[in-house]
Coordinates of C-alpha atoms in Angstrom, one line a residue:
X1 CA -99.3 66.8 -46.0
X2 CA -95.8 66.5 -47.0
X3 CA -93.8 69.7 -48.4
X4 CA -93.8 69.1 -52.3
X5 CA -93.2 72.6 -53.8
X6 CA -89.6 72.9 -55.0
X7 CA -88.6 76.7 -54.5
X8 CA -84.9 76.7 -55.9
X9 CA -86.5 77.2 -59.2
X10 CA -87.3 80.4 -58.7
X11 CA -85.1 83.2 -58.6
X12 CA -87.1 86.4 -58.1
X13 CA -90.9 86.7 -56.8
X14 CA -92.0 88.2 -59.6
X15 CA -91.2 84.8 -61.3
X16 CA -93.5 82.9 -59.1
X17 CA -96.6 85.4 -59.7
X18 CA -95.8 84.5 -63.6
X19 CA -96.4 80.9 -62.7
X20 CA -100.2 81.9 -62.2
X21 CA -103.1 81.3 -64.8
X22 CA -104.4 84.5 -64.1
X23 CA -103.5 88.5 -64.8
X24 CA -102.3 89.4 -61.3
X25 CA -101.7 93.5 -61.5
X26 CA -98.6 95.0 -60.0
X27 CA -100.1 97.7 -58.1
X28 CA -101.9 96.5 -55.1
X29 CA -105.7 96.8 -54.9
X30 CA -107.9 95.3 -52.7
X31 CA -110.6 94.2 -55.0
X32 CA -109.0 92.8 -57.9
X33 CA -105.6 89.8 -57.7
X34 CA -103.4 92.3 -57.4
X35 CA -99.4 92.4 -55.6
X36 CA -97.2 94.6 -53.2
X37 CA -93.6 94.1 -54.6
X38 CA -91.3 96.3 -52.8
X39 CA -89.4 98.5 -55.3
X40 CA -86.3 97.9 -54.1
X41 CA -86.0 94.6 -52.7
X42 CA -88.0 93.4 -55.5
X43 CA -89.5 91.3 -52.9
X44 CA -93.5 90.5 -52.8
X45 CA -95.0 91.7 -49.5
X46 CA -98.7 91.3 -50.1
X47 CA -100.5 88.8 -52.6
X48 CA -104.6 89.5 -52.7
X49 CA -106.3 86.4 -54.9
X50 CA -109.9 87.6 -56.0
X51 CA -112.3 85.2 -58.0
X52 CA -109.1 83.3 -59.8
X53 CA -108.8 79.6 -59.9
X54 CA -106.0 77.3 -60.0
X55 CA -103.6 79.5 -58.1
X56 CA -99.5 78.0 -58.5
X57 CA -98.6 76.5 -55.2
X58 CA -95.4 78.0 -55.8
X59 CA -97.1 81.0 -54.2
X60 CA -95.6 79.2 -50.9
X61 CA -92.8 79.9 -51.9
X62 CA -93.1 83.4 -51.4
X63 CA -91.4 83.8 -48.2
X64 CA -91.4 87.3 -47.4
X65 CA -95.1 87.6 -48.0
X66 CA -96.7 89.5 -44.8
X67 CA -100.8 89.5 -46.4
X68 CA -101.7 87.2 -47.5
X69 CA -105.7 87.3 -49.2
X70 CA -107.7 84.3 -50.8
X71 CA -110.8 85.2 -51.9
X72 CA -113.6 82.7 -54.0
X73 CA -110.5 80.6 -55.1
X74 CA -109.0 77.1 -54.2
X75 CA -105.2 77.2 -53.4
X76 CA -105.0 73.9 -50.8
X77 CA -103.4 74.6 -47.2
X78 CA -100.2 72.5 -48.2
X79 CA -97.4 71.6 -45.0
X80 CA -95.1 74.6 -46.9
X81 CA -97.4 76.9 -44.8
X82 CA -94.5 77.1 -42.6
X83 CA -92.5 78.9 -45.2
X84 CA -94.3 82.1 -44.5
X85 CA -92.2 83.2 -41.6
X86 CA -93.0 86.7 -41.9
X87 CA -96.4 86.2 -42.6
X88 CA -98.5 88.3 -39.8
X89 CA -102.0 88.5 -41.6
X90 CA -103.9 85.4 -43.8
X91 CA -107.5 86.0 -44.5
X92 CA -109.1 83.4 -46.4
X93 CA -113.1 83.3 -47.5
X94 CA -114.7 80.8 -49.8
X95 CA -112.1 78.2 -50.3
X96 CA -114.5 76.0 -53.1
X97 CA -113.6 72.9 -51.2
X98 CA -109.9 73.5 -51.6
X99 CA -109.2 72.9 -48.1
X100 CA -109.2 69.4 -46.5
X101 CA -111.1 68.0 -43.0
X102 CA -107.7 68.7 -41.2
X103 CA -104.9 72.0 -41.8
X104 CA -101.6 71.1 -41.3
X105 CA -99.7 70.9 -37.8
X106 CA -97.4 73.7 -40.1
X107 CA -100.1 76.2 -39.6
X108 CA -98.7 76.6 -36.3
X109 CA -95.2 78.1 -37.6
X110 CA -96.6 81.3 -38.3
X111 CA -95.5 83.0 -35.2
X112 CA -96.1 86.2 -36.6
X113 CA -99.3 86.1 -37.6
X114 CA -101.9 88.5 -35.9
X115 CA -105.0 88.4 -38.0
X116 CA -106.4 85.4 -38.9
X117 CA -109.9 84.7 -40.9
X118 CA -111.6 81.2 -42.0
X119 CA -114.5 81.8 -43.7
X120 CA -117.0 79.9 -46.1
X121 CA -114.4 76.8 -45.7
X122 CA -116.7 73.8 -47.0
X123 CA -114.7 70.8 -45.2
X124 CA -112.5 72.1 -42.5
X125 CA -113.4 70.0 -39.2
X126 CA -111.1 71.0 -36.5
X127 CA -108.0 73.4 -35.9
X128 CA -105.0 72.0 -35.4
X129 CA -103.4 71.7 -32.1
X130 CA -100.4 73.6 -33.2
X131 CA -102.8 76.5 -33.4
X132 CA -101.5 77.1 -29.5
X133 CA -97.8 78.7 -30.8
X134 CA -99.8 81.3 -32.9
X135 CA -99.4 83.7 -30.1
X136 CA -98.9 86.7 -31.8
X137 CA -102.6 86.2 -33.2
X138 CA -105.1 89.5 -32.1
X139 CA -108.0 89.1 -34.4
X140 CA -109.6 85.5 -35.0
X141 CA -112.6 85.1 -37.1
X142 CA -113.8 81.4 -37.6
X143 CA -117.4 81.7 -40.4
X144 CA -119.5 79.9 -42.2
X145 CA -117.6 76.9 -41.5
X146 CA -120.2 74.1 -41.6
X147 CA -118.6 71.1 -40.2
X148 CA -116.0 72.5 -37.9
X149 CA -117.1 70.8 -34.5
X150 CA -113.8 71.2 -32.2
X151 CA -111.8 74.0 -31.2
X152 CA -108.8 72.3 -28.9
X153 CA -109.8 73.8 -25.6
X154 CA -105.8 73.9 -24.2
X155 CA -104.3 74.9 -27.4
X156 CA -106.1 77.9 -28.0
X157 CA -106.5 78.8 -24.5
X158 CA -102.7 80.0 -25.5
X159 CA -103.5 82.6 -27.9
X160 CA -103.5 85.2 -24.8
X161 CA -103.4 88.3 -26.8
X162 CA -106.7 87.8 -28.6
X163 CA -108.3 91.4 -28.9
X164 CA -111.3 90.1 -31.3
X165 CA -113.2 86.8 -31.5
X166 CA -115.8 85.9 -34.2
X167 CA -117.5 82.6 -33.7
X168 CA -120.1 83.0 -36.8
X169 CA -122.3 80.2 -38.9
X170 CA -120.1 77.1 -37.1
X171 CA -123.3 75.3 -36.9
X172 CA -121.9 71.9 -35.7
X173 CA -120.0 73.7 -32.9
X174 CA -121.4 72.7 -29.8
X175 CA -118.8 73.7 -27.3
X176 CA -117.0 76.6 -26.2
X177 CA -113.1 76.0 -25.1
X178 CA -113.3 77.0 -21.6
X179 CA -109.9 78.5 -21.7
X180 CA -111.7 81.1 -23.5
X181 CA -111.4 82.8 -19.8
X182 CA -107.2 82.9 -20.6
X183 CA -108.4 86.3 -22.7
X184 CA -107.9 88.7 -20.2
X185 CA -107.3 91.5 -23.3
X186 CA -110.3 90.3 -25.5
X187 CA -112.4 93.5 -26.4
X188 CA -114.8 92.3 -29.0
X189 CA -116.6 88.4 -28.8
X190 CA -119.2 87.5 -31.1
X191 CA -120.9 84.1 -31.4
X192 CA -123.9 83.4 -33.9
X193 CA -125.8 80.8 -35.3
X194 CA -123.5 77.8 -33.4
X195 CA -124.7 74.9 -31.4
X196 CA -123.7 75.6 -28.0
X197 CA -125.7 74.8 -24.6
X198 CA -123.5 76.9 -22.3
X199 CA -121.2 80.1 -22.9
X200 CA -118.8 80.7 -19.5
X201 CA -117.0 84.1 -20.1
X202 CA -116.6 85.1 -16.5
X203 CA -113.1 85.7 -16.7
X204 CA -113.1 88.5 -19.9
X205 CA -112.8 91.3 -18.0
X206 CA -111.6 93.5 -20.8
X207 CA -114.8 92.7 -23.0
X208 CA -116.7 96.3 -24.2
X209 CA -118.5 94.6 -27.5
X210 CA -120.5 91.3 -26.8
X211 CA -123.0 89.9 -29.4
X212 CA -124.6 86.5 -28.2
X213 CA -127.3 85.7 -31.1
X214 CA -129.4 83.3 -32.9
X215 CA -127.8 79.8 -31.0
X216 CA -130.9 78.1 -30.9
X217 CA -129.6 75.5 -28.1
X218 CA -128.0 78.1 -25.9
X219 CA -129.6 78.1 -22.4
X220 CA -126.5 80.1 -19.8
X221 CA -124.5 82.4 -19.8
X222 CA -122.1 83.6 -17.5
X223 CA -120.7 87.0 -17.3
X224 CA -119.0 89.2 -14.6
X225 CA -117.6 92.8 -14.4
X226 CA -117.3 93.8 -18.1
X227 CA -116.7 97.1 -19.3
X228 CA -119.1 96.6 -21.5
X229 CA -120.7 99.6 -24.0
X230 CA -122.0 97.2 -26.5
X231 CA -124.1 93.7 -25.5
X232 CA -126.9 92.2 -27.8
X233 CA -128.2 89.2 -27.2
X234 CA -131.3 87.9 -29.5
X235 CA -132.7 84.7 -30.7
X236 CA -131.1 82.2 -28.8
X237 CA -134.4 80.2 -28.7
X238 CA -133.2 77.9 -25.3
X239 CA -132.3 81.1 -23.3
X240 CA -135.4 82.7 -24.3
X241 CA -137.4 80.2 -22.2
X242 CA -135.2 79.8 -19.7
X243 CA -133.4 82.9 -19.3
X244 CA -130.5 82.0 -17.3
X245 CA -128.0 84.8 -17.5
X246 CA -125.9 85.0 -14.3
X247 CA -124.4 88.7 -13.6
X248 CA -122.4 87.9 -11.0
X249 CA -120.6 90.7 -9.4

């Protein structure tokens, strides 16, 4: 996707929340479309979208913003991404289709983001392989994502300070990355309702919360010395007759 939003229209950012069709309130709260505008910069920090359609895609040219929430609306993932250079959280659920088959190789400029949610994201296929320079990421949550079928095994086999992993409702992914190992600081890994056969984490050494449930194909898994304090793993119909866990010491 090419860049296509001109931002030397705007002067201020309060101008660009004016270009929305929606009320967006001027105090920040975290249930209604709502800002953080710091007082004396007049610069917008933190843009929530809640149950409002048709957002501007002048929003991307906010490029201070550091949260960035989209919730039951349908702003599309445009290449201007990258303009969000300070931009360390993005959290989007229920994207109404919004959001194409592929995100842009742009998504990869956000160096400082560390949390990072996809959920309820109707068409989304893959991540990009620029996903590998997101290295500042700690919390990944991938959800209810019903076509997504590849996660590129090398690229996000970079993301080495992942503390939390949610694999959840990706019913068409039937592979794990194997670099998954590279996570020597995960803490928390949860993976439900996917596709998989085999889940290798021998090398998460770190990991204290593990939640294995309801793959209905999984038959192994593989773990070694974890500190673990929380495990649960239920429903995965394979293992069940099988039961091939390997504890290996």
């Amino acid at each position: 996707t090419n860049a296509n939003v001109n931002c030397t229209i705007y002067t201020y950012d309060i101008d660009i929340i004016n270009r929305n069709p929606f009320y967006v309130r001027l105090k920040l709260n975290d249930s209604f479309t709502s800002v953080f505008i710091d007082e004396f910069t007049k610069v917008l920090r933190v843009f929530n979208i809640f149950n409002d359609v048709n957002p501007s895609t002048s929003i991307y040219c906010l490029k201070s913003l550091e949260r960035l929430q989209l919730i039951n609306t349908n702003l599309p993932i445009l290449s201007d991404i990258e303009n969000f250079q300070s931009l360390n959280s993005l959290i989007i659920r229920s994207d109404n289709g919004a959001i194409g088959q592929h995100l842009p190789s742009e998504f990869g400029k956000l160096k400082y983001l560390s949390t990072l949610e996809l959920s309820d994201i109707k068409n989304l296929e893959d991540l990009p392989n620029d996903i590998e320079y997101l290295v500042s990421v700690l919390s990944l949550t991938l959800q209810n994502i019903p076509n997504l079928s590849r996660i590129p095994d090398e690229s996000i086999g970079k993301l080495t300070q992942l503390r939390t992993f949610n694999l959840t409702d990706l019913p068409n992914l039937s592979t794990i990355p194997t670099t998954i190992n590279n996570f020597q600081q995960l803490n928390k890994f949860e993976i439900t309702k996917t596709s998989i056969t085999i889940l290798d984490l021998i090398g998460l050494g770190s990991l204290y919360y593990l939640k294995i449930t309801f793959n209905s194909l999984l038959e192994t898994i593989a773990i070694k010395n974890m500190p673990l304090s929380f495990i649960d793993v239920r429903n995965n119909d394979e293992f069940g007759k099988s039961v091939k866990l390997k504890v290996l010491s």
